[in-house]
Every structure is written in C-alpha cells, then in structure tokens.
Coordinates of C-alpha atoms in Angstrom, one line a residue:
Chain A
V530 CA 8.5 -4.7 -20.5
S531 CA 9.1 -2.0 -17.5
G532 CA 10.4 1.7 -18.0
A533 CA 10.8 4.7 -15.8
L534 CA 7.8 6.1 -14.1
E535 CA 7.4 9.8 -13.6
I536 CA 5.0 10.8 -10.9
Q537 CA 4.4 14.7 -11.0
S538 CA 1.7 16.7 -8.7
L539 CA -0.8 18.8 -11.0
A540 CA 0.2 22.9 -9.0
G541 CA -2.4 25.4 -9.8
M542 CA -5.2 23.5 -8.8
P543 CA -8.0 25.7 -7.2
E544 CA -10.0 25.0 -4.1
V545 CA -12.7 22.4 -4.8
G546 CA -16.4 23.4 -3.9
Q547 CA -19.7 21.8 -4.5
G548 CA -20.9 21.7 -8.1
D549 CA -17.0 22.4 -9.6
D550 CA -16.1 19.6 -12.6
I551 CA -13.1 18.4 -11.2
A552 CA -12.2 17.1 -14.6
S553 CA -12.6 21.1 -16.4
L554 CA -9.9 22.0 -13.2
I555 CA -8.0 19.5 -13.6
A556 CA -7.5 20.4 -17.8
A557 CA -6.9 24.1 -17.1
A558 CA -4.3 23.2 -14.4
A559 CA -2.3 21.0 -16.7
R560 CA 0.4 23.1 -18.1
E561 CA 0.1 20.2 -20.9
P562 CA -2.8 18.3 -21.6
V563 CA -2.8 15.0 -19.7
R564 CA -2.0 12.1 -21.8
E565 CA -3.9 8.8 -22.8
G566 CA -1.4 6.3 -21.1
D567 CA -0.8 9.0 -17.6
V568 CA -2.5 7.8 -14.6
V569 CA -4.6 10.3 -12.7
V570 CA -4.4 10.1 -9.2
V571 CA -7.2 12.4 -7.3
S572 CA -7.4 12.7 -3.7
Q573 CA -11.1 11.7 -2.3
K574 CA -11.3 15.2 -0.3
I575 CA -12.2 17.0 -3.7
V576 CA -14.3 14.7 -5.2
S577 CA -16.2 14.7 -2.6
K578 CA -16.4 18.3 -2.1
A579 CA -17.5 18.6 -5.9
E580 CA -20.0 15.5 -5.3
G581 CA -21.7 17.9 -2.0
R582 CA -20.3 15.1 0.4
I583 CA -20.1 17.5 2.9
R584 CA -21.8 17.4 6.3
D585 CA -21.9 20.4 9.3
L586 CA -21.7 18.1 12.2
A587 CA -23.5 21.0 13.8
S588 CA -26.8 20.0 12.4
V589 CA -26.9 15.8 13.1
R590 CA -29.1 14.5 15.6
P591 CA -27.6 11.3 16.7
G592 CA -29.7 8.5 17.7
A593 CA -30.3 5.8 19.7
E594 CA -27.7 3.7 18.5
A595 CA -25.5 6.3 17.4
L596 CA -25.6 7.3 21.5
E597 CA -24.7 4.3 22.2
T598 CA -22.0 3.7 19.8
A599 CA -20.4 6.8 20.9
A600 CA -20.4 5.9 24.5
R601 CA -18.8 2.6 23.9
T602 CA -16.2 4.3 21.4
G603 CA -15.5 7.6 23.3
K604 CA -16.2 9.5 19.7
D605 CA -18.6 12.0 18.9
P606 CA -22.1 11.0 18.3
R607 CA -22.8 13.2 15.8
L608 CA -19.4 11.8 14.1
V609 CA -21.1 8.4 15.0
E610 CA -24.2 9.2 13.7
L611 CA -22.6 10.1 10.4
V612 CA -20.5 6.7 10.6
L613 CA -23.7 4.3 10.9
G614 CA -25.5 6.3 8.0
E615 CA -22.9 5.2 5.7
A616 CA -22.3 1.7 7.3
A617 CA -23.7 -1.6 5.8
S618 CA -22.3 -3.4 9.2
V619 CA -19.8 -2.1 11.7
V620 CA -17.0 -4.5 11.4
R621 CA -15.5 -3.5 15.3
A622 CA -16.5 -0.9 17.6
E623 CA -13.9 -0.5 20.9
P624 CA -12.5 2.6 22.8
G625 CA -11.0 5.0 20.0
V626 CA -12.1 2.5 16.9
I627 CA -15.3 2.4 14.7
I628 CA -14.5 0.2 11.8
V629 CA -17.5 -0.2 9.2
R630 CA -18.0 -1.9 5.6
T631 CA -19.8 0.9 3.5
H632 CA -22.5 0.8 1.7
S633 CA -20.3 0.9 -1.3
G634 CA -17.8 -1.9 0.3
L635 CA -15.1 -0.2 1.5
V636 CA -13.7 -1.7 5.3
C637 CA -12.5 1.8 7.1
A638 CA -12.3 3.2 10.2
N639 CA -14.9 6.1 11.0
A640 CA -16.7 4.9 7.6
G641 CA -13.8 7.2 5.7
I642 CA -15.2 10.2 7.1
D643 CA -12.4 12.9 7.1
T644 CA -12.5 16.0 9.3
S645 CA -9.7 18.2 8.2
N646 CA -9.4 20.1 5.0
V647 CA -12.7 21.2 5.4
P648 CA -13.9 24.6 5.3
G649 CA -16.3 24.9 8.4
A650 CA -15.7 24.5 11.9
E651 CA -17.5 21.3 12.1
S652 CA -18.0 20.2 8.7
V653 CA -16.6 17.0 7.6
T654 CA -16.5 14.8 4.0
L655 CA -18.5 11.5 3.5
L656 CA -16.5 9.2 1.0
P657 CA -18.5 9.6 -2.3
E658 CA -21.5 7.0 -2.8
D659 CA -19.9 5.5 -5.6
P660 CA -16.4 5.9 -6.1
D661 CA -15.7 4.1 -9.4
A662 CA -18.9 6.1 -11.3
S663 CA -16.7 9.2 -9.4
A664 CA -13.3 8.1 -11.7
R665 CA -15.6 7.6 -14.6
R666 CA -17.0 10.8 -14.7
I667 CA -14.3 12.7 -14.0
R668 CA -12.5 10.3 -17.0
A669 CA -15.2 11.0 -19.2
G670 CA -15.0 14.7 -18.4
L671 CA -11.1 14.9 -19.1
R672 CA -11.7 13.2 -22.7
T673 CA -14.3 15.9 -23.2
A674 CA -12.0 18.6 -22.2
S675 CA -8.7 17.4 -24.1
G676 CA -9.5 14.4 -26.3
Q677 CA -7.0 12.4 -24.0
A678 CA -8.5 9.4 -21.9
P679 CA -6.0 8.9 -19.1
A680 CA -7.0 6.4 -16.2
V681 CA -8.5 8.0 -13.4
V682 CA -8.1 6.8 -9.6
V683 CA -9.8 8.4 -6.7
A684 CA -7.5 7.7 -3.8
D685 CA -8.2 8.1 0.1
S686 CA -5.9 7.2 3.2
F687 CA -6.5 4.2 5.0
G688 CA -5.0 2.4 7.9
R689 CA -4.2 -1.2 8.3
P690 CA -4.7 -4.1 10.7
W691 CA -1.2 -5.1 11.9
R692 CA 0.8 -2.1 10.2
L693 CA 1.2 1.5 11.8
G694 CA 0.7 4.3 9.6
Q695 CA -1.4 5.1 6.6
T696 CA -1.3 4.2 3.2
D697 CA -3.3 5.6 -0.1
V698 CA -5.8 3.5 -1.6
A699 CA -8.3 3.2 -4.4
I700 CA -11.1 4.1 -3.8
G701 CA -12.4 4.3 -7.5
C702 CA -11.0 4.0 -10.4
A703 CA -11.9 4.3 -14.4
G704 CA -9.7 2.8 -17.0
L705 CA -7.3 0.4 -14.7
V706 CA -6.4 -2.4 -14.9
S707 CA -7.1 -2.3 -10.8
L708 CA -6.0 -5.7 -10.4
D709 CA -3.0 -7.5 -12.3
D710 CA -3.8 -11.6 -11.8
W711 CA -0.4 -13.6 -12.5
R712 CA -2.3 -16.7 -11.0
G713 CA -1.8 -19.6 -12.9
R714 CA 0.9 -17.8 -14.9
A715 CA 4.5 -19.4 -14.3
D716 CA 7.4 -17.8 -12.8
R717 CA 11.0 -17.7 -15.1
G718 CA 11.8 -21.4 -13.7
G719 CA 8.4 -22.4 -14.8
R720 CA 7.0 -22.9 -11.7
E721 CA 3.3 -21.7 -11.0
L722 CA 3.5 -17.9 -9.3
A723 CA 0.8 -19.6 -7.0
A724 CA -1.1 -16.7 -5.1
T725 CA 0.2 -13.6 -7.0
A726 CA -2.0 -10.7 -8.0
I727 CA -1.1 -7.4 -7.6
A728 CA -3.2 -4.4 -6.8
I729 CA -2.0 -2.3 -9.1
A730 CA -4.6 0.6 -8.3
D731 CA -3.8 1.1 -5.0
E732 CA 0.0 0.2 -5.7
A733 CA -1.1 3.7 -7.9
A734 CA -2.5 5.4 -5.2
A735 CA 0.0 5.0 -3.2
A736 CA 2.9 6.1 -5.7
A737 CA 0.7 9.0 -5.8
D738 CA 0.6 10.1 -2.0
L739 CA 4.4 10.4 -2.3
A740 CA 4.3 13.7 -4.4
R741 CA 2.3 15.7 -2.1
D742 CA 2.0 16.0 1.8
K743 CA -1.0 16.5 3.5
T744 CA -1.0 20.4 3.6
S745 CA 0.2 20.7 0.6
G746 CA -3.0 21.2 -1.2
L747 CA -2.1 19.2 -4.0
P748 CA -5.2 16.7 -4.9
V749 CA -4.2 16.0 -8.2
V750 CA -1.1 13.8 -9.2
V751 CA -0.6 12.2 -12.9
I752 CA 1.5 9.2 -12.9
S753 CA 3.7 8.6 -16.2
G754 CA 4.8 5.3 -17.3
L755 CA 2.0 3.4 -16.2
E756 CA 0.7 2.6 -20.3
R757 CA 0.6 -0.8 -20.1
F758 CA -2.4 -1.0 -17.5
V759 CA -4.4 1.8 -18.9
T760 CA -7.5 0.7 -21.0
R761 CA -9.4 1.9 -23.8
G762 CA -12.9 1.0 -21.3
D763 CA -13.3 1.8 -17.9
G764 CA -13.6 -1.4 -16.7
P765 CA -14.5 -3.0 -13.4
G766 CA -12.8 -0.3 -11.3
A767 CA -11.5 -0.8 -7.7
A768 CA -14.8 -2.6 -6.7
V769 CA -12.5 -5.6 -7.6
L770 CA -10.1 -5.0 -5.0
R771 CA -12.6 -5.0 -2.4
R772 CA -12.7 -8.7 -0.9
P773 CA -16.0 -10.2 -0.8
E774 CA -17.0 -10.6 3.0
S775 CA -17.8 -14.3 2.6
E776 CA -13.7 -14.8 1.5
D777 CA -12.4 -12.8 4.5
L778 CA -10.4 -15.3 5.7
F779 CA -7.3 -12.7 5.7
G780 CA -9.5 -10.8 8.4
Chain B
V840 CA 7.6 21.0 -0.7
S841 CA 6.9 18.5 -3.3
G842 CA 8.7 17.8 -6.6
A843 CA 8.4 14.9 -9.5
L844 CA 9.5 11.8 -8.5
E845 CA 11.2 9.4 -10.7
I846 CA 11.4 5.5 -10.6
Q847 CA 13.3 3.3 -12.3
S848 CA 14.3 -0.6 -12.0
L849 CA 18.0 -1.5 -12.3
A850 CA 18.9 -3.3 -15.5
G851 CA 21.5 -5.6 -15.6
M852 CA 21.7 -6.8 -11.7
P853 CA 22.7 -10.6 -12.0
E854 CA 21.3 -13.8 -10.3
V855 CA 22.0 -13.4 -6.7
G856 CA 23.2 -16.6 -4.8
Q857 CA 23.8 -17.4 -0.9
G858 CA 26.6 -15.0 0.2
D859 CA 26.6 -12.5 -2.5
D860 CA 27.1 -8.9 -1.9
I861 CA 24.2 -6.9 -3.2
A862 CA 25.8 -3.3 -2.6
S863 CA 28.7 -4.2 -4.9
L864 CA 25.9 -5.7 -7.4
I865 CA 24.1 -3.1 -7.4
A866 CA 27.0 -0.5 -7.4
A867 CA 28.3 -3.1 -10.4
A868 CA 25.0 -2.5 -12.3
A869 CA 24.1 1.1 -11.8
R870 CA 25.2 3.0 -14.7
E871 CA 25.6 6.1 -12.5
P872 CA 26.2 5.8 -9.0
V873 CA 22.9 5.5 -6.9
R874 CA 22.7 9.1 -5.3
E875 CA 22.7 10.3 -1.5
G876 CA 18.9 11.3 -1.4
D877 CA 17.7 8.4 -3.5
V878 CA 15.7 5.6 -2.3
V879 CA 16.9 2.0 -3.4
V880 CA 14.2 -0.6 -3.1
V881 CA 15.7 -4.3 -3.0
S882 CA 13.3 -7.1 -3.2
Q883 CA 13.0 -9.7 -0.6
K884 CA 13.9 -12.5 -2.5
I885 CA 17.4 -11.6 -3.7
V886 CA 18.1 -10.6 -0.1
S887 CA 17.3 -13.8 1.4
K888 CA 19.2 -15.9 -1.6
A889 CA 22.1 -13.5 -0.8
E890 CA 21.8 -14.5 3.4
G891 CA 21.2 -18.1 2.4
R892 CA 18.0 -18.0 3.8
I893 CA 17.0 -20.9 1.0
R894 CA 15.4 -24.4 2.3
D895 CA 14.5 -27.4 0.1
L896 CA 11.3 -28.8 1.0
A897 CA 13.1 -32.2 0.0
S898 CA 14.9 -32.3 3.4
V899 CA 12.3 -30.8 5.8
R900 CA 10.4 -33.5 8.3
P901 CA 7.4 -32.0 9.4
G902 CA 6.5 -32.5 13.2
A903 CA 3.3 -32.9 15.0
E904 CA 1.8 -29.7 14.9
A905 CA 2.8 -28.9 11.5
L906 CA 1.1 -32.2 10.4
E907 CA -2.0 -31.3 12.1
T908 CA -2.0 -27.7 10.9
A909 CA -1.4 -29.0 7.4
A910 CA -4.4 -31.3 7.6
R911 CA -6.3 -28.6 9.0
T912 CA -5.1 -26.3 6.4
G913 CA -4.8 -28.6 3.2
K914 CA -1.2 -27.0 2.6
D915 CA 2.2 -29.3 2.2
P916 CA 3.3 -30.3 5.5
R917 CA 6.8 -29.6 5.5
L918 CA 6.3 -25.8 4.3
V919 CA 4.1 -25.7 7.4
E920 CA 6.7 -27.1 9.4
L921 CA 8.7 -24.0 8.0
V922 CA 6.2 -21.7 8.8
L923 CA 5.8 -22.4 12.6
G924 CA 9.6 -22.5 12.8
E925 CA 9.2 -18.8 11.6
A926 CA 6.4 -18.1 13.8
A927 CA 6.1 -16.2 17.2
S928 CA 2.4 -17.0 17.0
V929 CA -0.3 -18.4 14.6
V930 CA -2.7 -15.5 13.9
R931 CA -4.8 -17.7 12.0
A932 CA -5.1 -21.5 10.3
E933 CA -7.8 -22.1 8.0
P934 CA -8.4 -24.0 4.6
G935 CA -6.1 -22.7 2.4
V936 CA -4.7 -19.9 4.6
I937 CA -2.2 -19.8 7.2
I938 CA -1.5 -16.2 8.8
V939 CA 1.8 -15.8 11.4
R940 CA 3.1 -13.3 13.1
T941 CA 7.1 -13.8 12.5
H942 CA 9.8 -13.5 15.2
S943 CA 10.2 -10.2 13.6
G944 CA 7.2 -9.3 14.2
L945 CA 5.5 -9.3 10.9
V946 CA 2.1 -10.6 10.2
C947 CA 2.0 -12.3 6.9
A948 CA 0.2 -15.6 4.7
N949 CA 2.5 -18.2 4.9
A950 CA 5.6 -16.6 7.6
G951 CA 6.4 -14.8 3.6
I952 CA 7.7 -18.0 2.8
D953 CA 7.7 -17.9 -1.0
T954 CA 8.3 -20.7 -4.0
S955 CA 8.5 -18.9 -6.7
N956 CA 11.5 -17.8 -8.7
V957 CA 14.0 -19.9 -6.4
P958 CA 16.2 -22.4 -8.4
G959 CA 15.5 -25.8 -7.6
A960 CA 12.1 -27.6 -8.0
E961 CA 11.0 -28.0 -4.3
S962 CA 13.3 -24.7 -2.8
V963 CA 12.2 -22.1 -1.1
T964 CA 12.9 -18.5 0.5
L965 CA 12.4 -17.7 4.2
L966 CA 12.3 -14.1 5.2
P967 CA 15.5 -12.4 6.1
E968 CA 16.2 -13.2 9.6
D969 CA 16.3 -9.3 10.6
P970 CA 15.5 -7.2 7.6
D971 CA 16.1 -3.6 9.1
A972 CA 19.6 -5.1 9.8
S973 CA 19.6 -6.5 6.1
A974 CA 19.0 -3.1 4.9
R975 CA 21.4 -1.3 7.2
R976 CA 24.1 -3.6 5.4
I977 CA 23.3 -3.1 2.1
R978 CA 23.1 0.7 2.9
A979 CA 26.5 0.4 4.5
G980 CA 27.9 -1.7 2.1
L981 CA 26.5 1.1 -1.3
R982 CA 28.4 3.9 1.1
T983 CA 31.8 1.8 1.3
A984 CA 31.3 0.7 -3.2
S985 CA 30.1 4.8 -3.7
G986 CA 30.5 7.0 -1.2
Q987 CA 26.9 7.4 -1.4
A988 CA 24.5 6.4 1.1
P989 CA 21.2 6.2 -0.1
A990 CA 18.0 5.1 1.8
V991 CA 17.6 1.3 1.6
V992 CA 14.4 -0.5 1.9
V993 CA 13.6 -4.2 1.5
A994 CA 10.2 -5.1 -0.2
D995 CA 7.8 -8.0 -0.2
S996 CA 4.4 -8.8 -1.5
F997 CA 1.8 -8.7 1.4
G998 CA -1.9 -9.7 1.0
R999 CA -4.1 -7.6 2.8
P1000 CA -7.2 -8.1 4.9
W1001 CA -10.9 -6.5 3.3
R1002 CA -9.1 -6.0 0.1
L1003 CA -8.0 -8.2 -2.9
G1004 CA -4.4 -8.1 -4.3
Q1005 CA -1.0 -8.1 -2.7
T1006 CA 0.8 -4.5 -2.4
D1007 CA 4.8 -4.3 -1.8
V1008 CA 5.6 -3.5 2.0
A1009 CA 8.7 -2.5 3.4
I1010 CA 9.5 -5.5 5.5
G1011 CA 13.1 -3.6 6.4
C1012 CA 14.6 -0.2 5.6
A1013 CA 17.6 1.8 6.8
G1014 CA 18.1 5.6 6.4
L1015 CA 14.7 6.6 5.6
V1016 CA 11.9 8.3 7.7
S1017 CA 9.4 4.8 7.2
L1018 CA 6.5 6.8 9.3
D1019 CA 5.8 10.8 8.7
D1020 CA 3.7 11.6 11.6
W1021 CA 1.8 14.6 11.3
R1022 CA -0.4 13.5 14.2
G1023 CA -0.8 16.8 16.0
R1024 CA 0.1 19.2 13.4
A1025 CA -2.9 21.1 12.1
D1026 CA -4.2 21.3 8.7
R1027 CA -4.3 24.3 6.1
G1028 CA -7.7 25.5 8.0
G1029 CA -6.2 25.2 11.3
R1030 CA -7.8 21.6 12.5
E1031 CA -5.4 18.9 13.7
L1032 CA -4.7 16.7 11.9
A1033 CA -6.1 13.9 14.0
A1034 CA -4.9 10.7 13.1
T1035 CA -2.7 10.7 10.2
A1036 CA 0.6 8.9 9.9
I1037 CA 1.8 8.0 6.5
A1038 CA 3.6 5.1 6.1
I1039 CA 6.4 6.6 3.8
A1040 CA 8.2 2.7 3.6
D1041 CA 5.6 1.0 2.7
E1042 CA 4.3 3.6 0.2
A1043 CA 8.1 3.8 -1.4
A1044 CA 7.8 -0.3 -1.7
A1045 CA 4.4 -0.1 -3.1
A1046 CA 5.6 2.5 -5.9
A1047 CA 9.3 0.6 -6.8
D1048 CA 6.5 -2.6 -7.5
L1049 CA 5.1 -0.4 -10.3
A1050 CA 8.4 -0.4 -12.2
R1051 CA 8.9 -4.2 -12.5
D1052 CA 6.5 -7.0 -13.1
K1053 CA 6.6 -10.2 -11.2
T1054 CA 8.8 -11.7 -14.1
S1055 CA 11.1 -9.9 -15.3
G1056 CA 13.8 -10.2 -12.9
L1057 CA 14.1 -6.6 -11.7
P1058 CA 15.0 -6.7 -8.1
V1059 CA 15.9 -3.5 -7.6
V1060 CA 14.0 -0.1 -8.2
V1061 CA 15.6 3.3 -7.1
I1062 CA 13.3 6.1 -6.9
S1063 CA 14.5 10.0 -6.8
G1064 CA 12.8 12.6 -5.5
L1065 CA 12.2 11.5 -2.0
E1066 CA 15.1 13.6 -0.5
R1067 CA 12.9 14.8 2.1
F1068 CA 12.4 11.6 3.9
V1069 CA 16.3 10.5 3.4
T1070 CA 18.4 11.1 6.7
R1071 CA 21.9 10.9 7.8
G1072 CA 21.6 8.0 10.5
D1073 CA 19.8 4.4 9.6
G1074 CA 17.3 5.7 12.2
P1075 CA 14.8 2.7 13.7
G1076 CA 13.9 1.2 10.3
A1077 CA 10.6 -0.6 9.0
A1078 CA 10.2 -2.2 12.9
V1079 CA 8.3 1.2 13.7
L1080 CA 5.6 -0.1 11.0
R1081 CA 4.8 -3.5 13.0
R1082 CA 1.9 -2.2 15.0
P1083 CA 2.4 -3.7 18.6
E1084 CA 0.1 -7.3 19.2
S1085 CA -1.2 -5.1 22.4
E1086 CA -2.6 -2.3 20.4
D1087 CA -4.1 -4.1 17.0
L1088 CA -7.4 -2.9 17.2
F1089 CA -7.6 -2.7 14.1
G1090 CA -7.1 -6.3 13.4

C-alpha cells in the first residue's frame, strides 16, 4: 500500500511577477518532466504575485472600521483596511491579533496577507481570490506544457490554536484526494475507525515545506510517492478541508 | 540549504505489547541501521502500548462528573471518566465533542484516547504520560542498539479548529529543532520575517503520516534529509510547541 516518498524542491524558478504563467515556469525549470502521479506544491506567494494580488500599503486609505480595529489591535490601519476587505467575518481582534474568515472560507491571521519576500518597501500580497481555481489553472497549464497532469497544491503557512509555530496547509488543490475519509471503515481488529479522516493535502503541504526554507526562494516542491491520492479529475479541491462555520465545535 | 527528503515506512515491526523495548524492535526491523541525521517518527499507539497505557473500559466506573459530562456530550461515561482523569482542564464539552488540555499540556479531543487498533473489545489507549520523555528513551535505546542517535518524534493524529480532517502532530520529540524560529531574521529583501516560526516537528509528523495508512500497521517511519534540524542533545522536545494557556490568542 505505502512505499517511499521523495520530496524535492525545484531549483531554478525565477522571480515571479504579475501575469507570469507559473505552469510554464515550472515546466521550464524542471530538469525532467513532472510526472502524472506527482504532487506539485506551489507556495501561495508566487501564485499571488502571478495573479496580481499585490497591494502597496502607501496607496491604501483606511476607513472608519479599519481605524477602530487598528487602534484595538495595534496594527497598521492600512494593513487592517486590506484585511477587512478580504474578510467575510472577523473571528478575533485583540492586541496583536486579527483572525478572520476570508471570502473563500479560510480562517487565518491577517487574512493571509503577507509582507515578506514582496518587492517594494510597503508591498504586501493578498491570498489568491480562489486558491482551488489557481491550482486547477496551474494543473491545466502543466498538462498543456508537458502532457502530464500531476496534482497541484497551493500552500501557505498558517498558525494554529493551542500550538506554537506555523505549518504549511493547502489553501487550494487540484487532482488530489484532499481528505482521505476512513470513517465507517474498520481497523485491523474489525473495530470501526470512528472519527478518522486524514487531511492529505495539508500533510502534503507540510511535508513540502520541510524541503525548503523561508529565505531560499524555493517556491515549488515536487512530491513523488503519493500516486494513490492523485486523481484524473481535479476534484473538489481544498474547499473540503474548510470546516463549515456551523460545525465549528472544535474552535 | 535544502535538498531532497526521503520518507520510508519501516516494514517488519511486530505487534507491540506492554514492556516491549521499541528501540530494540526498530533496530531489529531496520534492514540498515537508522542514521545519525535521520528522524524516526513513531506512532503514539505503539508507545502507549509499550508503556502499558492501555485501559479496559469494562473495568472503569464513571464518577458523578463523568456521568454528567457523558449525558451532556452523548459519550460513553466510562470513556469520559478516563478523559477527565487525563485532563488538567476541559476546553469544550458539547454534544459529540470533548476537548481537554491534558496534564502534559496537549489540547486535543478525548484527551487523545483512542479505541482503534487496540486488542480487546473494549480496550483503549491513553497518551504516553510524558511523550517527550518517551521520545528521549527511544532515542537513547537506538543509540545503545546501533551506536546512532537519530532524532525521534512521537506522533499522533489531532483534529484542528476551522479545518476538517486530522493531521499528525508531534506530541513528543528528542534531538530535533521542533520549532525553527525565524522571528527577527530578514527575508531576501531585507524586511523582517515578522511572525514566522515553523513547527518542524509537526511538519515531520505530518510528512511521515503520508508514508503509511491507518490500517497498514506501519507505526515507524524514517525521514532522511532533515540533518540540519537534528541535534546532538535531546533539546526541549515538543513541549515548546504547546502554546501557553495564557497566550492562547489564537483559540
């Protein structure tokens, strides 16, 4: 059932700018074509850049709500204005912390807006508007470029309640069984595996993060050995990993 | 800085029972000795079994608090009795859900008590009492058995607020930089990487989980390629990944 996994970052990716075709850049950088059963994990940062999801804080004018929330949290009112623009609802706003649920359903600090590794003194990246669609586009592009359609994951680093440190999670994916649902299946002793559904896409994002570091500029990582989770169709993406607000007993 | 990772489950581990020496079993099962810079990820289940952390629900008599909480949550009062015994505090108790902070500081559903893959119709496993100590013991045993001291992670599957599905996290570790703290360091453009600390041990646990499946009985996984995070000393373990209750702004 399970064999070895190999995880390798892709050297030679250039800086990505607005309008760049990430699939073509990956195909050009890969020494050998990425294979059908591979999982290509792409960092959110370059997807956002390619999609033009960059803002310059210098050109943002905070409104009344942003000014109020900025005062309460101690954050830059211009950043808060952008965060609120991305937010369907504010989960938490306290000194030093703003956690929101984004329009695409992700719960994360600062709406996932990031200031590091963006050119320009006050430039920031927003998350892709629809990260599952981003993953599907990259997958389609890889299919066009190479004839192969590996699974694609768009990954970003999220903090977690109760645990320190961030881990990479899948904010988007295509062609991957993102949630491997064992509920109803039996364990080796025949007892039901009561509540086990494994977030494969999140584990793949986390695994890929181990093959780069935060300053290395290695935004693309290829995982081999997960063929059993790679699907012909794009599937429902990482959307299935977002716990519906109504069910959020765990939070 | 970063190269390829290889992740391989260890075939040939026998069933583990109380009193078994996990390090010796790993050393015997490994076709070639586990190396100094490797990370050996061991599932909580076999650690708990070896440490005798097994209980038979048939012999548990629920007290008044357990009966009350069981009525409120719809859970087996005997299981709830065990959960409360493991709990320093109850974070949440609602229909279908009990989340506690354990005596060792882990926040998880049902205090991490698990009913699957345990011999005996009503047997369950509790988490190891001190999972970092468990990891240190296994590491010391591997050093004795093979002369090599890889890092050791004890992993368990946890649910997450806001996201569906479980991922494996490190409940214990030894000899690994469990939290890689980039705060204060600069990005490639010279801007500070404001809030980035990466939970390496959790990402390693998640990566290892991809190399097994829940019924395969592959409780040990070896990761090569993380030498840069493996330390001579055992270090502070996974304890540093537990967010102090007072700081839990994210929850």
